[in-house]
mmCIF file of C-alpha atoms and ligand atoms in Angstrom:
data_model
loop_
_atom_site.group_PDB
_atom_site.id
_atom_site.type_symbol
_atom_site.label_atom_id
_atom_site.label_comp_id
_atom_site.label_asym_id
_atom_site.label_seq_id
_atom_site.Cartn_x
_atom_site.Cartn_y
_atom_site.Cartn_z
ATOM 1 C CA UNK A 265 12.487 -28.028 -8.214
ATOM 2 C CA UNK A 266 10.850 -31.082 -6.574
ATOM 3 C CA UNK A 267 12.597 -34.445 -6.965
ATOM 4 C CA UNK A 268 16.097 -33.167 -6.854
ATOM 5 C CA UNK A 269 17.960 -32.639 -3.519
ATOM 6 C CA UNK A 270 19.438 -29.220 -3.772
ATOM 7 C CA UNK A 271 20.454 -28.523 -0.168
ATOM 8 C CA UNK A 272 24.013 -28.853 1.095
ATOM 9 C CA UNK A 273 25.495 -28.748 -2.401
ATOM 10 C CA UNK A 274 27.796 -26.543 -4.335
ATOM 11 C CA UNK A 275 25.661 -25.124 -7.043
ATOM 12 C CA UNK A 276 26.877 -23.298 -10.145
ATOM 13 C CA UNK A 277 24.552 -21.152 -12.019
ATOM 14 C CA UNK A 278 25.699 -20.381 -15.619
ATOM 15 C CA UNK A 279 23.287 -17.962 -17.219
ATOM 16 C CA UNK A 280 25.801 -16.165 -19.488
ATOM 17 C CA UNK A 281 23.507 -14.394 -21.812
ATOM 18 C CA UNK A 282 22.252 -10.829 -21.818
ATOM 19 C CA UNK A 283 20.359 -8.465 -19.527
ATOM 20 C CA UNK A 284 16.887 -10.082 -20.223
ATOM 21 C CA UNK A 285 18.271 -13.410 -19.202
ATOM 22 C CA UNK A 286 19.634 -11.997 -16.014
ATOM 23 C CA UNK A 287 16.481 -10.209 -15.160
ATOM 24 C CA UNK A 288 14.613 -13.374 -15.514
ATOM 25 C CA UNK A 289 17.241 -15.185 -13.521
ATOM 26 C CA UNK A 290 16.551 -13.065 -10.365
ATOM 27 C CA UNK A 291 13.343 -14.970 -9.409
ATOM 28 C CA UNK A 292 14.973 -18.342 -10.320
ATOM 29 C CA UNK A 293 17.881 -17.640 -7.930
ATOM 30 C CA UNK A 294 15.508 -16.477 -5.114
ATOM 31 C CA UNK A 295 13.519 -19.914 -5.624
ATOM 32 C CA UNK A 296 16.890 -21.823 -5.678
ATOM 33 C CA UNK A 297 17.920 -20.237 -2.370
ATOM 34 C CA UNK A 298 14.685 -21.079 -0.714
ATOM 35 C CA UNK A 299 15.066 -24.703 -1.872
ATOM 36 C CA UNK A 300 18.693 -24.877 -0.876
ATOM 37 C CA UNK A 301 19.328 -22.670 2.118
ATOM 38 C CA UNK A 302 22.590 -24.373 3.229
ATOM 39 C CA UNK A 303 24.075 -24.728 -0.356
ATOM 40 C CA UNK A 304 26.861 -22.627 -1.735
ATOM 41 C CA UNK A 305 25.564 -20.904 -4.730
ATOM 42 C CA UNK A 306 27.800 -19.413 -7.212
ATOM 43 C CA UNK A 307 26.897 -17.517 -10.330
ATOM 44 C CA UNK A 308 29.139 -17.316 -13.414
ATOM 45 C CA UNK A 309 28.509 -14.150 -15.445
ATOM 46 C CA UNK A 310 29.961 -11.856 -18.216
ATOM 47 C CA UNK A 311 31.909 -9.226 -16.498
ATOM 48 C CA UNK A 312 30.019 -6.498 -18.414
ATOM 49 C CA UNK A 313 26.874 -7.646 -16.477
ATOM 50 C CA UNK A 314 28.402 -8.403 -13.172
ATOM 51 C CA UNK A 315 26.848 -5.308 -11.469
ATOM 52 C CA UNK A 316 23.318 -6.700 -12.057
ATOM 53 C CA UNK A 317 23.972 -9.658 -9.749
ATOM 54 C CA UNK A 318 26.904 -8.703 -7.679
ATOM 55 C CA UNK A 319 24.858 -7.602 -4.516
ATOM 56 C CA UNK A 320 22.126 -10.315 -4.861
ATOM 57 C CA UNK A 321 21.630 -11.592 -1.349
ATOM 58 C CA UNK A 322 20.643 -15.083 -2.611
ATOM 59 C CA UNK A 323 24.106 -15.752 -4.090
ATOM 60 C CA UNK A 324 27.209 -16.576 -2.063
ATOM 61 C CA UNK A 325 29.643 -15.877 -4.924
ATOM 62 C CA UNK A 326 29.882 -14.216 -8.335
ATOM 63 C CA UNK A 327 32.575 -15.273 -10.748
ATOM 64 C CA UNK A 328 33.093 -13.127 -13.808
ATOM 65 C CA UNK A 329 34.343 -14.141 -17.217
ATOM 66 C CA UNK A 330 35.206 -12.008 -20.275
ATOM 67 C CA UNK A 331 32.733 -13.714 -22.688
ATOM 68 C CA UNK A 332 33.386 -11.772 -25.785
ATOM 69 C CA UNK A 333 37.161 -11.148 -25.106
ATOM 70 C CA UNK A 334 39.875 -13.166 -23.488
ATOM 71 C CA UNK A 335 37.489 -16.032 -22.496
ATOM 72 C CA UNK A 336 35.890 -16.399 -25.817
ATOM 73 C CA UNK A 337 37.364 -19.746 -26.670
ATOM 74 C CA UNK A 338 36.880 -23.353 -25.585
ATOM 75 C CA UNK A 339 40.159 -23.674 -23.802
ATOM 76 C CA UNK A 340 39.562 -20.654 -21.622
ATOM 77 C CA UNK A 341 36.096 -21.851 -20.604
ATOM 78 C CA UNK A 342 37.364 -25.443 -19.874
ATOM 79 C CA UNK A 343 40.133 -23.912 -17.802
ATOM 80 C CA UNK A 344 37.513 -21.837 -15.904
ATOM 81 C CA UNK A 345 35.313 -24.960 -15.590
ATOM 82 C CA UNK A 346 38.363 -26.890 -14.131
ATOM 83 C CA UNK A 347 39.119 -24.209 -11.645
ATOM 84 C CA UNK A 348 35.553 -24.197 -10.464
ATOM 85 C CA UNK A 349 35.572 -28.033 -10.100
ATOM 86 C CA UNK A 350 33.009 -28.591 -12.758
ATOM 87 C CA UNK A 351 33.270 -32.181 -14.066
ATOM 88 C CA UNK A 352 30.273 -32.422 -16.356
ATOM 89 C CA UNK A 353 28.777 -29.903 -18.859
ATOM 90 C CA UNK A 354 26.499 -29.977 -21.961
ATOM 91 C CA UNK A 355 26.091 -27.652 -24.870
ATOM 92 C CA UNK A 356 24.585 -27.432 -28.247
ATOM 93 C CA UNK A 357 27.735 -25.765 -29.652
ATOM 94 C CA UNK A 358 29.398 -28.814 -31.517
ATOM 95 C CA UNK A 359 26.275 -29.844 -33.400
ATOM 96 C CA UNK A 360 25.041 -26.316 -34.026
ATOM 97 C CA UNK A 361 28.140 -25.114 -35.695
ATOM 98 C CA UNK A 362 28.178 -28.469 -37.650
ATOM 99 C CA UNK A 363 24.721 -27.755 -39.073
ATOM 100 C CA UNK A 364 26.028 -24.377 -40.134
ATOM 101 C CA UNK A 365 28.970 -26.014 -41.959
ATOM 102 C CA UNK A 366 31.774 -25.444 -39.635
ATOM 103 C CA UNK A 367 34.145 -28.209 -38.463
ATOM 104 C CA UNK A 368 36.224 -27.840 -35.224
ATOM 105 C CA UNK A 369 39.863 -28.780 -35.705
ATOM 106 C CA UNK A 370 42.950 -28.595 -33.634
ATOM 107 C CA UNK A 371 44.185 -25.818 -35.913
ATOM 108 C CA UNK A 372 41.000 -23.678 -36.040
ATOM 109 C CA UNK A 373 37.715 -23.546 -37.722
ATOM 110 C CA UNK A 374 37.106 -25.188 -41.183
ATOM 111 C CA UNK A 375 34.268 -23.734 -43.038
ATOM 112 C CA UNK A 376 33.314 -26.729 -45.306
ATOM 113 C CA UNK A 377 31.372 -24.593 -47.874
ATOM 114 C CA UNK A 378 34.400 -22.567 -48.805
ATOM 115 C CA UNK A 379 35.496 -22.936 -52.509
ATOM 116 C CA UNK A 380 39.006 -24.079 -51.540
ATOM 117 C CA UNK A 381 37.593 -27.481 -50.369
ATOM 118 C CA UNK A 382 36.002 -28.267 -53.676
ATOM 119 C CA UNK A 383 38.826 -30.502 -54.776
ATOM 120 C CA UNK A 384 40.348 -31.084 -51.332
ATOM 121 C CA UNK A 385 40.436 -35.005 -50.829
ATOM 122 C CA UNK A 386 41.817 -35.020 -47.400
ATOM 123 C CA UNK A 387 39.645 -35.797 -44.465
ATOM 124 C CA UNK A 388 38.301 -32.819 -42.280
ATOM 125 C CA UNK A 389 41.089 -33.284 -39.812
ATOM 126 C CA UNK A 390 43.974 -35.379 -40.844
ATOM 127 C CA UNK A 391 44.696 -36.148 -37.018
ATOM 128 C CA UNK A 392 41.020 -37.277 -36.367
ATOM 129 C CA UNK A 393 40.053 -40.777 -36.196
ATOM 130 C CA UNK A 394 36.169 -40.327 -36.424
ATOM 131 C CA UNK A 395 33.828 -42.075 -38.742
ATOM 132 C CA UNK A 396 33.645 -39.034 -40.998
ATOM 133 C CA UNK A 397 37.355 -38.427 -41.230
ATOM 134 C CA UNK A 398 38.103 -42.220 -41.762
ATOM 135 C CA UNK A 399 35.508 -42.410 -44.717
ATOM 136 C CA UNK A 400 34.800 -39.042 -46.356
ATOM 137 C CA UNK A 401 36.756 -36.156 -47.891
ATOM 138 C CA UNK A 402 36.315 -32.451 -47.438
ATOM 139 C CA UNK A 403 35.388 -32.229 -51.049
ATOM 140 C CA UNK A 404 32.608 -34.823 -50.705
ATOM 141 C CA UNK A 405 31.174 -33.184 -47.498
ATOM 142 C CA UNK A 406 31.271 -29.720 -49.152
ATOM 143 C CA UNK A 407 29.392 -31.281 -52.061
ATOM 144 C CA UNK A 408 26.668 -32.556 -49.610
ATOM 145 C CA UNK A 409 26.271 -29.202 -48.106
ATOM 146 C CA UNK A 410 26.062 -27.563 -51.419
ATOM 147 C CA UNK A 411 23.384 -30.149 -52.461
ATOM 148 C CA UNK A 412 21.640 -29.524 -49.168
ATOM 149 C CA UNK A 413 21.977 -33.189 -48.384
ATOM 150 C CA UNK A 414 21.325 -33.753 -44.741
ATOM 151 C CA UNK A 415 24.022 -36.490 -44.433
ATOM 152 C CA UNK A 416 26.619 -33.639 -44.630
ATOM 153 C CA UNK A 417 25.219 -32.141 -41.383
ATOM 154 C CA UNK A 418 25.410 -35.554 -39.792
ATOM 155 C CA UNK A 419 29.032 -36.082 -40.777
ATOM 156 C CA UNK A 420 30.233 -32.805 -39.494
ATOM 157 C CA UNK A 421 28.201 -33.345 -36.202
ATOM 158 C CA UNK A 422 29.916 -36.688 -35.811
ATOM 159 C CA UNK A 423 33.166 -35.173 -36.332
ATOM 160 C CA UNK A 424 32.646 -32.156 -34.077
ATOM 161 C CA UNK A 425 31.399 -34.404 -31.216
ATOM 162 C CA UNK A 426 34.330 -36.757 -31.588
ATOM 163 C CA UNK A 427 36.777 -33.904 -31.757
ATOM 164 C CA UNK A 428 35.350 -32.313 -28.518
ATOM 165 C CA UNK A 429 35.293 -35.566 -26.564
ATOM 166 C CA UNK A 430 38.824 -36.317 -27.539
ATOM 167 C CA UNK A 431 39.962 -32.802 -26.911
ATOM 168 C CA UNK A 432 38.437 -32.694 -23.365
ATOM 169 C CA UNK A 433 39.974 -36.237 -22.691
ATOM 170 C CA UNK A 434 43.446 -34.618 -23.638
ATOM 171 C CA UNK A 435 42.835 -31.755 -21.263
ATOM 172 C CA UNK A 436 41.714 -33.963 -18.482
ATOM 173 C CA UNK A 437 44.909 -35.944 -18.947
ATOM 174 C CA UNK A 438 47.068 -32.861 -19.091
ATOM 175 C CA UNK A 439 45.465 -31.604 -15.893
ATOM 176 C CA UNK A 440 45.932 -34.983 -14.085
ATOM 177 C CA UNK A 441 49.544 -35.006 -15.189
ATOM 178 C CA UNK A 442 50.122 -31.453 -14.132
ATOM 179 C CA UNK A 443 51.107 -30.205 -17.550
ATOM 180 C CA UNK A 444 48.020 -28.129 -18.456
ATOM 181 C CA UNK A 445 50.234 -25.002 -19.001
ATOM 182 C CA UNK A 446 52.230 -26.751 -21.624
ATOM 183 C CA UNK A 447 49.260 -28.192 -23.178
ATOM 184 C CA UNK A 448 47.654 -24.754 -23.401
ATOM 185 C CA UNK A 449 50.741 -23.289 -25.089
ATOM 186 C CA UNK A 450 51.076 -26.159 -27.556
ATOM 187 C CA UNK A 451 47.338 -25.755 -28.460
ATOM 188 C CA UNK A 452 47.759 -21.987 -29.254
ATOM 189 C CA UNK A 453 51.048 -22.599 -31.017
ATOM 190 C CA UNK A 454 49.354 -24.651 -33.757
ATOM 191 C CA UNK A 455 46.222 -22.472 -33.780
ATOM 192 C CA UNK A 456 46.129 -20.690 -37.285
ATOM 193 C CA UNK A 457 44.011 -17.721 -36.235
ATOM 194 C CA UNK A 458 46.984 -15.696 -34.616
ATOM 195 C CA UNK A 459 44.940 -12.740 -33.527
ATOM 196 C CA UNK A 460 42.781 -14.957 -31.371
ATOM 197 C CA UNK A 461 45.585 -15.916 -29.021
ATOM 198 C CA UNK A 462 45.374 -15.006 -25.296
ATOM 199 C CA UNK A 463 47.506 -11.999 -24.472
ATOM 200 C CA UNK A 464 49.906 -13.963 -22.433
ATOM 201 C CA UNK A 465 50.756 -16.241 -25.351
ATOM 202 C CA UNK A 466 50.595 -13.566 -28.248
HETATM 203 ZN ZN1 ZN B 283 36.860 -36.326 -37.552
#
């Protein structure tokens, strides 16, 4: 941990995986505490695993999320990040799902390999202004995937990254303008997978 000043900071550790990762996390947290004795160290963990870290003396705070339940969506995690004061994060999610043929849209997931898109000449998302949506149709991108042509993965990656950046900008604007609750409700109102809605909006 040399080269980065860790002391006198608010540090958030987000190992959200399973038991093996948490076991490996224990020595990491101890080393982090030694390097940053006066920092406030918070750990974000799936609530099913909280007992493993709850009494760790090297942590100041443990925050739990329901990773496979009510918090299993982008909006819940962003809301959680906002509440924690996180202003930067990074994830492989948008490009990984793109490589598997899934596009992120404001109405839900769009699995481009599905036969219903074979002659669908609309863009991936009609409300998106990305390079892929401005220039290519669902049918064409589906054809690229079926032909195992790597350009298809790139187009979906471009779209997903654009979508997520635009989506997080809208969330930031809503938070700044103190209308996040309305934004959240509007988001879920147009989401097509009705059984995925949070309980308070179902
Ligand atoms: Zn797009």
